[in-house]
C-alpha positions as a printed NumPy array, in Angstrom:
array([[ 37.59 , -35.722,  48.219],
       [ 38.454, -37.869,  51.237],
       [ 36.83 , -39.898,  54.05 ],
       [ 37.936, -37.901,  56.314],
       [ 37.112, -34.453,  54.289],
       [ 33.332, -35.632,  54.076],
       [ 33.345, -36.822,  57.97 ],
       [ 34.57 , -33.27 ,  58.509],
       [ 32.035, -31.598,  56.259],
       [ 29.05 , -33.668,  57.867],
       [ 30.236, -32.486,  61.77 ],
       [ 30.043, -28.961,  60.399],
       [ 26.772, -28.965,  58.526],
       [ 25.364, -30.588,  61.768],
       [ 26.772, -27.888,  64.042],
       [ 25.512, -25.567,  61.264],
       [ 22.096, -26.669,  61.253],
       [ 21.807, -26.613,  65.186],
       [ 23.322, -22.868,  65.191],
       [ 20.279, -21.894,  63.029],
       [ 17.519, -23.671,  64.623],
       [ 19.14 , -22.343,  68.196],
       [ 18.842, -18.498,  67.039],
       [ 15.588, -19.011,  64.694],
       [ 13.368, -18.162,  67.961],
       [ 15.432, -15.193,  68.195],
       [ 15.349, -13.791,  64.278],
       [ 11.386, -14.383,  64.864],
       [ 11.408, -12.493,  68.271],
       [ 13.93 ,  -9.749,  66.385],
       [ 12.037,  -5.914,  67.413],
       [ 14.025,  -4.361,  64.383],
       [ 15.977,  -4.55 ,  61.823],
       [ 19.286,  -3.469,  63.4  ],
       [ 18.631,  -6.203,  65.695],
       [ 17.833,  -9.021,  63.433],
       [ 21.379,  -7.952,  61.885],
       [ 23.627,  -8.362,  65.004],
       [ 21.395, -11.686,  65.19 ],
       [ 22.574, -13.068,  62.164],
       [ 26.249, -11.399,  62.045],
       [ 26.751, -13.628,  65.553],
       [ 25.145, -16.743,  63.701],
       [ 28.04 , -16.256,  60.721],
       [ 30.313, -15.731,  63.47 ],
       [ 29.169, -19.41 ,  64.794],
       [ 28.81 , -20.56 ,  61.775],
       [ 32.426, -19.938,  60.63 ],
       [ 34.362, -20.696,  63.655],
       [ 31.965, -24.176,  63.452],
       [ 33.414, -25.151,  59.926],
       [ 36.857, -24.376,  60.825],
       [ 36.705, -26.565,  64.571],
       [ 36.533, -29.649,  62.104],
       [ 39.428, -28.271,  60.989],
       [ 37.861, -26.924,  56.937],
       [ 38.221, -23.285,  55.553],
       [ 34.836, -21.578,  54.323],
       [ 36.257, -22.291,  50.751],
       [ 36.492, -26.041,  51.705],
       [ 33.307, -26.491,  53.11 ],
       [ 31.623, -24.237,  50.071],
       [ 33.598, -27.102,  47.492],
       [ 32.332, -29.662,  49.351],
       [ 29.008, -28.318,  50.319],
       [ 28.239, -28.438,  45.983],
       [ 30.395, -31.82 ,  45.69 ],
       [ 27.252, -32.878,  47.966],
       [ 24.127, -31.128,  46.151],
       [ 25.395, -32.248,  42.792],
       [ 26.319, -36.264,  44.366],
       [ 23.088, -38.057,  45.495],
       [ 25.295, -40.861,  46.921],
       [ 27.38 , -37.906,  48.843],
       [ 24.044, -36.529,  49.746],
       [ 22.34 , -39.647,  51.036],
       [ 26.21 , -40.493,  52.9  ],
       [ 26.682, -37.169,  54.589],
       [ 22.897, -37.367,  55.701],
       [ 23.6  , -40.509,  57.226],
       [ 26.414, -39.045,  59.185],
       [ 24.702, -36.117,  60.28 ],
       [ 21.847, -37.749,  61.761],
       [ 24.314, -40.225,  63.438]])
């Protein structure tokens, strides 16, 4: 995997990650269930068109995203990029 794959991968766990913490009030404040679904089908709507801004398919990010749990040098990198 690239530089410039893992730079790619780090933008869109960020953007991830600030997609759930922006609609977490709203899951919490969900009156039902049908609700809390639309909730979360927009989130994987954000979520998806997120990964592929930086320009990775789902099946891209998912190899990378376990390239990174299983790497704790990838981890600690991509952290360090994230929080950048």
């Amino acid at each position: 995997m690239s530089d410039e794959e893992v730079e790619k991968f780090a933008a869109a766990y960020g953007e991830l990650r600030r997609i759930q913490e922006e609609h977490a009030g709203d899951l919490g404040e969900a009156g039902d269930e049908e609700e809390a679904r639309k909730i979360q089908q927009e989130m994987q709507t954000k979520m998806g068109e997120a990964i592929e801004d930086e320009g990775l398919s789902l099946e891209e990010y998912k190899e990378i995203f376990d390239a990174v749990r299983q790497d704790q040098e990838l981890t600690q990198k991509v952290t360090e990029m994230v929080e950048e």
